[in-house]
PDB file of C-alpha atoms in Angstrom:
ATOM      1  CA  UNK A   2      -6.785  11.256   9.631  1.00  0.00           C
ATOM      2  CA  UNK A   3      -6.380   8.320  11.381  1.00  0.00           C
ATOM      3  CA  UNK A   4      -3.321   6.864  13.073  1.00  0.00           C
ATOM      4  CA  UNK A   5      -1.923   3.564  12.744  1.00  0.00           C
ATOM      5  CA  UNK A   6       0.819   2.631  15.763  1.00  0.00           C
ATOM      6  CA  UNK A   7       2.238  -0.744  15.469  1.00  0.00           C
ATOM      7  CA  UNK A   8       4.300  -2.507  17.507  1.00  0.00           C
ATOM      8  CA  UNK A   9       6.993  -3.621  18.042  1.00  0.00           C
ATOM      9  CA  UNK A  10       9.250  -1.233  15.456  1.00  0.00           C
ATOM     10  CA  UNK A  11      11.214  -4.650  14.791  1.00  0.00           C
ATOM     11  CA  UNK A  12      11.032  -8.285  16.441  1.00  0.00           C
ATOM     12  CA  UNK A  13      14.052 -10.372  16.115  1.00  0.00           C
ATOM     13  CA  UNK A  14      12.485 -14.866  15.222  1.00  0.00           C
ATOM     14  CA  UNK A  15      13.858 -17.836  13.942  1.00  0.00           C
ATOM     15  CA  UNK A  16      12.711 -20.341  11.792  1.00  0.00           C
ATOM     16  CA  UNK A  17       9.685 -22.220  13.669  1.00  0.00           C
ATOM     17  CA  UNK A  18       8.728 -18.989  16.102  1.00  0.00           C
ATOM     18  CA  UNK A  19       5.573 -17.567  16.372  1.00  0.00           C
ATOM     19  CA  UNK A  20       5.563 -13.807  16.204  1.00  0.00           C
ATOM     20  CA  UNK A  21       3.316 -11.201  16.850  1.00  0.00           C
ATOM     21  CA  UNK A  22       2.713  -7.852  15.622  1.00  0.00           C
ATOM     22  CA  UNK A  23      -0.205  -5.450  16.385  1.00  0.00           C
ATOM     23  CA  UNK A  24      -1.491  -2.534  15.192  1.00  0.00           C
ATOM     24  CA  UNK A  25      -3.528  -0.016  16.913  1.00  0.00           C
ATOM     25  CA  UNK A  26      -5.853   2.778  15.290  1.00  0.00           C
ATOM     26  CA  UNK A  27      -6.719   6.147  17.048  1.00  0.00           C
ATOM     27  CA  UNK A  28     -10.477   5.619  16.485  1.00  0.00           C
ATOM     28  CA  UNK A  29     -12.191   2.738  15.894  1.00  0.00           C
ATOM     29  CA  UNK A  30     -12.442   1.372  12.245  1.00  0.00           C
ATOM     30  CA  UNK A  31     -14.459  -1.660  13.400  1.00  0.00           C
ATOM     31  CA  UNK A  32     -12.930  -4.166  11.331  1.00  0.00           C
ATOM     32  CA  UNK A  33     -11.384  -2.130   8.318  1.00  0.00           C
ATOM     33  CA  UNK A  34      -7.714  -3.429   8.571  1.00  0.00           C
ATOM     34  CA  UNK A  35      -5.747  -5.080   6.415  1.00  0.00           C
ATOM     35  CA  UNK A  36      -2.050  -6.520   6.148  1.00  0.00           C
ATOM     36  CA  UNK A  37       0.661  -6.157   3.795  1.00  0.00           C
ATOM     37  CA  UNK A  38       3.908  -7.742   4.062  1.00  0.00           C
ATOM     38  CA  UNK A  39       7.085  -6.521   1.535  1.00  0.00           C
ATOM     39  CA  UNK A  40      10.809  -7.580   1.021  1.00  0.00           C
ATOM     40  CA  UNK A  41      13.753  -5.630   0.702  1.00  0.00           C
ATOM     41  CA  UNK A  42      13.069  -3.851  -3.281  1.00  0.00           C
ATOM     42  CA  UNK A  43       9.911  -4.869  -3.749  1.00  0.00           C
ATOM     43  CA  UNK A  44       6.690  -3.699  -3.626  1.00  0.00           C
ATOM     44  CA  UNK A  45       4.446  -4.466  -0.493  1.00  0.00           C
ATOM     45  CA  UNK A  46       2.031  -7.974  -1.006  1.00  0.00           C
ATOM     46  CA  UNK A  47      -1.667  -8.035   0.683  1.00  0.00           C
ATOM     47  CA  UNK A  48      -1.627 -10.579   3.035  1.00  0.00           C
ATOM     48  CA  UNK A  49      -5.191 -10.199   5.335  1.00  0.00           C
ATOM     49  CA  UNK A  50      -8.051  -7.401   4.455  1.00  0.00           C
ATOM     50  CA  UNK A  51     -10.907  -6.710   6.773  1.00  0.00           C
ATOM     51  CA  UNK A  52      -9.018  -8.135   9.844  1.00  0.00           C
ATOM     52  CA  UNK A  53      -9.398 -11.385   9.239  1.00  0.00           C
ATOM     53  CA  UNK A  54      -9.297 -12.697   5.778  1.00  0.00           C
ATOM     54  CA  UNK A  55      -6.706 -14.258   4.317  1.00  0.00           C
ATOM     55  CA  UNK A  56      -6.130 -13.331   0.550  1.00  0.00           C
ATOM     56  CA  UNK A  57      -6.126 -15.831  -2.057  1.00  0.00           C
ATOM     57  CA  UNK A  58      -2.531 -17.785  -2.224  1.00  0.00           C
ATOM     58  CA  UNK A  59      -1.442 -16.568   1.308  1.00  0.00           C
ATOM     59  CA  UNK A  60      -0.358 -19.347   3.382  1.00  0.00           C
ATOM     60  CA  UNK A  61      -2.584 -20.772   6.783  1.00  0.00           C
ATOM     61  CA  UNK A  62       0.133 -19.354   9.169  1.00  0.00           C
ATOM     62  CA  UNK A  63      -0.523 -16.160   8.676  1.00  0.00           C
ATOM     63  CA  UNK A  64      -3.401 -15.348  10.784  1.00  0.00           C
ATOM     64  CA  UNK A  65      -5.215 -11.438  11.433  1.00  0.00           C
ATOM     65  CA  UNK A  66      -7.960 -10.908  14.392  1.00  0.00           C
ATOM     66  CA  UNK A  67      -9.228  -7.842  16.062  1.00  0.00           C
ATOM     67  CA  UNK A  68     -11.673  -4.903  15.831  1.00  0.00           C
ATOM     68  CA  UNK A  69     -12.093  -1.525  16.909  1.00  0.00           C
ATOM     69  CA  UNK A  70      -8.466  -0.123  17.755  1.00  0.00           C
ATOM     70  CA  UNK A  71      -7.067  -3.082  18.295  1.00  0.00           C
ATOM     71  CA  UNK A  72      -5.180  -5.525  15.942  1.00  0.00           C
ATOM     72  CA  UNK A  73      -2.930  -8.333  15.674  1.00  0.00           C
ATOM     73  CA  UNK A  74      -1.350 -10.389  12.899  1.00  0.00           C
ATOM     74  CA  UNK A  75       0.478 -13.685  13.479  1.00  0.00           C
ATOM     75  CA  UNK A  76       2.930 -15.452  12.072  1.00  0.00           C
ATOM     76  CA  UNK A  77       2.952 -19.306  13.226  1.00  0.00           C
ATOM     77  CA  UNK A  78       5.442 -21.528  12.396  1.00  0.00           C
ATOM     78  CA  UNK A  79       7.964 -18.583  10.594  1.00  0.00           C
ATOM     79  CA  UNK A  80       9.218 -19.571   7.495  1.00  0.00           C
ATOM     80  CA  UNK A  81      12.365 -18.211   6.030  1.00  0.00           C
ATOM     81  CA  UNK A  82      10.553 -16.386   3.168  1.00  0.00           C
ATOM     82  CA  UNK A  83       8.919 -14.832   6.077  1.00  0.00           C
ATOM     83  CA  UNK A  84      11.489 -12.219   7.193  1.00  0.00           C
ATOM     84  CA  UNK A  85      10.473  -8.934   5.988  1.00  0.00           C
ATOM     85  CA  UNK A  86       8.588  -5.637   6.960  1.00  0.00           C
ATOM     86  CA  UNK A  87       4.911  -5.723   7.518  1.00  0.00           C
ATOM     87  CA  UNK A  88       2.381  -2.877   7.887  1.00  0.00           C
ATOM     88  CA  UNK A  89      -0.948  -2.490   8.201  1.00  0.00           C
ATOM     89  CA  UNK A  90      -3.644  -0.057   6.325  1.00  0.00           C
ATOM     90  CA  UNK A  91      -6.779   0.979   7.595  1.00  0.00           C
ATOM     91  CA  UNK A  92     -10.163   1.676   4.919  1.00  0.00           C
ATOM     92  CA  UNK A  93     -12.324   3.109   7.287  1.00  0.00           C
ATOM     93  CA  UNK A  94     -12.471   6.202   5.092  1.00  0.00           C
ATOM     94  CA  UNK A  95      -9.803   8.534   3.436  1.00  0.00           C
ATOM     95  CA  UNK A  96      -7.298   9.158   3.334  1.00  0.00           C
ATOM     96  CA  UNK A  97      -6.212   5.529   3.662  1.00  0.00           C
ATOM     97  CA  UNK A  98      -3.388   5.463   6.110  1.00  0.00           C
ATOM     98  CA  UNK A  99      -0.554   2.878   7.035  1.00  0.00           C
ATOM     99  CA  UNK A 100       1.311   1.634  10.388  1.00  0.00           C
ATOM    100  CA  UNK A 101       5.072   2.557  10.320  1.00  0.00           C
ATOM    101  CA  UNK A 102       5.869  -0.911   9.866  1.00  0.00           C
ATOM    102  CA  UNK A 103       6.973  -3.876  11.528  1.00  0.00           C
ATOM    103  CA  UNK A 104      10.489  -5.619  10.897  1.00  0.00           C
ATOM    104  CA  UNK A 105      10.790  -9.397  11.405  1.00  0.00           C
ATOM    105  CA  UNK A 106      14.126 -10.168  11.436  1.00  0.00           C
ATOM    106  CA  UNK A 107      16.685 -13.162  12.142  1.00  0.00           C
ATOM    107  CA  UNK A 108      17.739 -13.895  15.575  1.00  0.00           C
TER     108      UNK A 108
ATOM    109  CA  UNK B   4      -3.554 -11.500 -14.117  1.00  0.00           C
ATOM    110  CA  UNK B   5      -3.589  -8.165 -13.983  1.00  0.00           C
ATOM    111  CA  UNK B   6       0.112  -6.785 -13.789  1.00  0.00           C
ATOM    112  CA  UNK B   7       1.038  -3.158 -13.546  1.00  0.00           C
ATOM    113  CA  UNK B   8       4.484  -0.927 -14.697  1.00  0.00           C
ATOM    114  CA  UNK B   9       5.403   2.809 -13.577  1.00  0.00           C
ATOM    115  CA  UNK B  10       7.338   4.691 -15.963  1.00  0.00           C
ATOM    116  CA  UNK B  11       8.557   8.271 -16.517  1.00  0.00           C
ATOM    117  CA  UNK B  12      11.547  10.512 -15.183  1.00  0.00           C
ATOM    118  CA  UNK B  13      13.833   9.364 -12.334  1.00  0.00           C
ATOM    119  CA  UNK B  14      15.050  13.077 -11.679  1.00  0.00           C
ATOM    120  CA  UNK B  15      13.042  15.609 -11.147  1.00  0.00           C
ATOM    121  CA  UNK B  16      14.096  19.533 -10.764  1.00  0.00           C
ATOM    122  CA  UNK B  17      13.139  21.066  -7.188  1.00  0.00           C
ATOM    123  CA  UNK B  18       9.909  23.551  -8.302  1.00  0.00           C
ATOM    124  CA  UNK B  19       8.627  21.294 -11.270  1.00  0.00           C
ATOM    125  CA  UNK B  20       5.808  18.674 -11.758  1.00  0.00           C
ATOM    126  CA  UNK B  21       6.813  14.962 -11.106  1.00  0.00           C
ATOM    127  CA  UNK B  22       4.669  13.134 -14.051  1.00  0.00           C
ATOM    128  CA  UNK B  23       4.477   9.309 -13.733  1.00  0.00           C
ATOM    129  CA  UNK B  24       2.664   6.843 -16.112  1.00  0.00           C
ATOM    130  CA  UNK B  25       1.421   3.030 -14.796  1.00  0.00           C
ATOM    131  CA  UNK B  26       0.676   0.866 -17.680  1.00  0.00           C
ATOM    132  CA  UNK B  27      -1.939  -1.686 -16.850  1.00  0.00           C
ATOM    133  CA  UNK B  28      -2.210  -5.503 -18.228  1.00  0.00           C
ATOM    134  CA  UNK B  29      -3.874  -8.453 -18.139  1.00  0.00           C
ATOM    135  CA  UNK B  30      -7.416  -6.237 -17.410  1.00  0.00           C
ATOM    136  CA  UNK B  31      -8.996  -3.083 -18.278  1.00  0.00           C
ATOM    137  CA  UNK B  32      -8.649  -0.256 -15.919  1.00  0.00           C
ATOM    138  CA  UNK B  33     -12.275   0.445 -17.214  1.00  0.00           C
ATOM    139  CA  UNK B  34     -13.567  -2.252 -15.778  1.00  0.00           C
ATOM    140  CA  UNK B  35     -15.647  -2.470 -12.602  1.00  0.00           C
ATOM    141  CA  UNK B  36     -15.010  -2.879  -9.119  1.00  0.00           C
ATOM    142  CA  UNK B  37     -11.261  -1.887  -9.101  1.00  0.00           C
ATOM    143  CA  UNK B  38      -9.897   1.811  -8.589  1.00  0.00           C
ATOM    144  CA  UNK B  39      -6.222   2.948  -9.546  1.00  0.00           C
ATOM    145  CA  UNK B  40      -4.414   4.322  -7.139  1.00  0.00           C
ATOM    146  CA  UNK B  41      -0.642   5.805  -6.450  1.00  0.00           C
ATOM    147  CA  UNK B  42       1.241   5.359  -2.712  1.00  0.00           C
ATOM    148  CA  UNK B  43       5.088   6.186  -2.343  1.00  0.00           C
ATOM    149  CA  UNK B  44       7.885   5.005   0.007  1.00  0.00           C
ATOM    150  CA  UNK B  45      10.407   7.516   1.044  1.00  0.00           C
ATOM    151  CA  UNK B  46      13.857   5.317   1.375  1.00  0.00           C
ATOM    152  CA  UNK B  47      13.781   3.295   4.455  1.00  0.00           C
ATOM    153  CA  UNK B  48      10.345   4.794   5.496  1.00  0.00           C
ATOM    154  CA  UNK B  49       6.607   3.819   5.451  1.00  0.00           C
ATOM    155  CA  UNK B  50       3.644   4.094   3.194  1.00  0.00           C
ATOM    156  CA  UNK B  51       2.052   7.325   1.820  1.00  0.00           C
ATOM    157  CA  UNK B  52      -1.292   6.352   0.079  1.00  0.00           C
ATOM    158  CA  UNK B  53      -1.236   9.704  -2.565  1.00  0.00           C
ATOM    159  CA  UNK B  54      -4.684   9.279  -4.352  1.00  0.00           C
ATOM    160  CA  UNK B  55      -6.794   7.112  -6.695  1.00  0.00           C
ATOM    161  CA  UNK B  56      -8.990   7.532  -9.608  1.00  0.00           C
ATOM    162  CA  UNK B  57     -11.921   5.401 -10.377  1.00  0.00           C
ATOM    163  CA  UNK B  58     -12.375   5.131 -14.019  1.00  0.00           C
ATOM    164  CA  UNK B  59     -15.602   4.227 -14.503  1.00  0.00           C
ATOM    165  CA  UNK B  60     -17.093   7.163 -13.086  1.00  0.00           C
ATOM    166  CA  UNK B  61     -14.182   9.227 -13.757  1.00  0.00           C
ATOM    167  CA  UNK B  62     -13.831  10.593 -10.076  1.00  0.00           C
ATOM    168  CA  UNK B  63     -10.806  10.793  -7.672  1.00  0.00           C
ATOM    169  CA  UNK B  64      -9.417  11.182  -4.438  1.00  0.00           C
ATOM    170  CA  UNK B  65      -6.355  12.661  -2.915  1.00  0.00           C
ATOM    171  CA  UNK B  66      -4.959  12.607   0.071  1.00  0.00           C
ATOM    172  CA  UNK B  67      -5.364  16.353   1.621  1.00  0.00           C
ATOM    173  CA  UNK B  68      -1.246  16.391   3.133  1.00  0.00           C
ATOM    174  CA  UNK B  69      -0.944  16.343  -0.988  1.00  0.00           C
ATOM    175  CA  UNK B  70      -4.329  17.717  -2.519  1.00  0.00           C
ATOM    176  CA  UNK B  71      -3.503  20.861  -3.577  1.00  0.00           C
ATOM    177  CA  UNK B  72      -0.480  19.373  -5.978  1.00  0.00           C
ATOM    178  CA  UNK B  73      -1.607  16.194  -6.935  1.00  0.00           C
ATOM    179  CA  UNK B  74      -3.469  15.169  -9.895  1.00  0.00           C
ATOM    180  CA  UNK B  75      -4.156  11.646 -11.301  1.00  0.00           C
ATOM    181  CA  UNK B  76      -5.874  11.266 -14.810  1.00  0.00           C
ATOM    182  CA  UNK B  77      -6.987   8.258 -16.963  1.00  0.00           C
ATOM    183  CA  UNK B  78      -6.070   7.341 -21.070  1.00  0.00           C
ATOM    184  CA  UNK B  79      -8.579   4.035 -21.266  1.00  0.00           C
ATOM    185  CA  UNK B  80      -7.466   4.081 -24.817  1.00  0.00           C
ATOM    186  CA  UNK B  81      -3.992   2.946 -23.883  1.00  0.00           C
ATOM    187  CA  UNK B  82      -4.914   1.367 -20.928  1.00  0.00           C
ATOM    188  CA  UNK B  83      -2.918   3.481 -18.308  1.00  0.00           C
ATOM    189  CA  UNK B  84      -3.380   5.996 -16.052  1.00  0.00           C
ATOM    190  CA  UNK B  85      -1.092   8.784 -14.819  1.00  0.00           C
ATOM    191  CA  UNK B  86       0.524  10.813 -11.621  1.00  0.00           C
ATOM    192  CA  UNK B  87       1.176  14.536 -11.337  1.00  0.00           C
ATOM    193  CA  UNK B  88       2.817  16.104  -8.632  1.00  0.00           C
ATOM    194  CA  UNK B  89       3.763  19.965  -8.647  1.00  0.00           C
ATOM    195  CA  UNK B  90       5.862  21.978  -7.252  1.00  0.00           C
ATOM    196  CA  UNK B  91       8.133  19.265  -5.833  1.00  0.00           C
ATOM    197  CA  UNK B  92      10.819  19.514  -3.281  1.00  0.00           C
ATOM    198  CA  UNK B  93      13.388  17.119  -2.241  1.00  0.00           C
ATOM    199  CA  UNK B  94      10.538  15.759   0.432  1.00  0.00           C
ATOM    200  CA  UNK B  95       9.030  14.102  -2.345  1.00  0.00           C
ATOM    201  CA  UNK B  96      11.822  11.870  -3.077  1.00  0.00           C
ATOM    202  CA  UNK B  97      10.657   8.385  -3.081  1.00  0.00           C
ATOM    203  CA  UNK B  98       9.621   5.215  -4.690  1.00  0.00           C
ATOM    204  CA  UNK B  99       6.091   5.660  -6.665  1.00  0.00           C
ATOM    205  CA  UNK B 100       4.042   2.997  -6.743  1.00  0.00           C
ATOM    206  CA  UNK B 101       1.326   2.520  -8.827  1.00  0.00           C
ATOM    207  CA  UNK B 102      -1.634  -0.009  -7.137  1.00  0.00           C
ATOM    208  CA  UNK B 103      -5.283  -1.667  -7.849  1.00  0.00           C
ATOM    209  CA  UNK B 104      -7.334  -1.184  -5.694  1.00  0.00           C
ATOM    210  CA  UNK B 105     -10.461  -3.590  -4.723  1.00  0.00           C
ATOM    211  CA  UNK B 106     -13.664  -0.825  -4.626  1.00  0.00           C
ATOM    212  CA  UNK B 107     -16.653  -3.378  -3.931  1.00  0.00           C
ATOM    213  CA  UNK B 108     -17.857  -5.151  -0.595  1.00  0.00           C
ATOM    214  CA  UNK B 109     -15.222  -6.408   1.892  1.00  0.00           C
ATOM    215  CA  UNK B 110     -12.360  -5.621  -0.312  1.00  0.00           C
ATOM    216  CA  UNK B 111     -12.711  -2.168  -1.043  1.00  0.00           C
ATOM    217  CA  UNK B 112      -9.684  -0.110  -0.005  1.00  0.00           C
ATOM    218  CA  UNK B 113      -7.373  -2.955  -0.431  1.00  0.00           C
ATOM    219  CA  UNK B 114      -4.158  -3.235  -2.456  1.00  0.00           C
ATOM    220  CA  UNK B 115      -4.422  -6.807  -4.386  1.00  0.00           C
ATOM    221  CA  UNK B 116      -1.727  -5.792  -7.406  1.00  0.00           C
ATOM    222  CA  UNK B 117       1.095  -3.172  -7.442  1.00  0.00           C
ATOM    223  CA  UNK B 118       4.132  -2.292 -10.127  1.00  0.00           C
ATOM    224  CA  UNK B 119       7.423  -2.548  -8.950  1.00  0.00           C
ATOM    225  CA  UNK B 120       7.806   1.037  -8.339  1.00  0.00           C
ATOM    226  CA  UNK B 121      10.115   3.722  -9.492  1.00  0.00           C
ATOM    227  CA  UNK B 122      12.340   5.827  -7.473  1.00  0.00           C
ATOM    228  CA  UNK B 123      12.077   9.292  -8.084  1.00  0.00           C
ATOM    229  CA  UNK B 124      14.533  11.718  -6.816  1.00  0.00           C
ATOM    230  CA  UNK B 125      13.937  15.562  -6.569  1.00  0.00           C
ATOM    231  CA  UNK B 126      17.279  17.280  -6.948  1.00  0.00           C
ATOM    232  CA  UNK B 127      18.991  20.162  -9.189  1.00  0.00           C
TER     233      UNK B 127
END
């Protein structure tokens, strides 16, 4: 299987921050990757899928880039809405897989 | 839009078979280019993708940590398809989602529309 380590485990922002969170696979899945962000009781929300593409409705300051093992999503500009736990998911093959998450949290 | 609902028991006995249904509307699970998949959340923990099924061709896949308990079936006629776990232990206590799945080109893999998700707990 592969194995999705991102980091950091949390990041403490305020409004207006940029933050970054990556993701790193144990083999590379060129640019299978996607990004999922979810709120506290609710189920997780696609944000970016193949690295770099921003699903339909998702606002411009969220922004994905890498390939290979290497990943990163940004958040420019953090909104309040935007405190909540990301992950990321790989679809290189099965079984898909996801990061252990990434908590963005008030300062 | 497509919008999706998990239903069934929220306690399970340790030993039996955890059997969840996701109702599907707004779209056909029959139709082409999505698959229908299940992932759950142990409490304050990460993702676990558990399988999928792709209609259409009538084929799934499981994860292997879960392969040997897991089966996921299809009723087009009532436009849902199904989860069932065996053999359960309090491990598999967690929130069940149910999930579409993109299955064509650049979005295949991805999760574009999920219930709400249904904790489950596995006690006696």
């Amino acid at each position: 299987d592969i194995q999705l380590t991102q980091s950091p485990s949390s990041v403490s922002a305020s409004v207006g921050d940029r933050v970054t969170i990556t993701c790193r696979a144990s083999q590379d899945i060129s640019n299978w990757l996607g990004w999922y962000q979810q709120k506290p009781g609710k189920a997780p929300q696609l944000l970016i899928y193949v690295a770099s593409s921003l699903q339909s409705g998702v606002p411009r300051r969220f922004r994905g880039s890498g390939s290979g093992t290497d990943f990163t999503l940004t958040i420019n500009n953090l909104q309040p809405e935007d405190f909540a736990t990301y992950y990321c998911q790989h679809t290189r093959y099965f079984p898909l897989t996801f990061g252990q998450g990434t908590r963005v949290e008030h300062k | 839009q497509v919008q999706l609902q998990e239903s069934g028991p929220g306690l399970v006995k340790p030993s039996q078979t955890l059997s969840l249904t996701c109702s599907v509307s707004g779209g056909s699970i029959n139709s082409g280019n999505y698959y229908w998949s299940w992932v759950r959340q142990p409490a304050e923990k990460g993702l676990e993708w558990i399988g999928r099924i792709y209609v259409g061709g009538g084929t799934t896949i499981y994860n292997p940590s879960l392969k040997s308990r897991v089966t996921i079936s299809a009723d087009t006629s009532r436009n849902q398809f199904s989860l069932n776990l065996a053999s359960v232990t309090a491990a598999d206590t967690a929130i069940y989602y149910c999930a579409r799945g993109g299955d064509t080109g650049s979005y295949s893999g991805y999760f574009d529309s999920w219930g709400r998700g249904t904790l489950v707990t596995v006690s006696s």
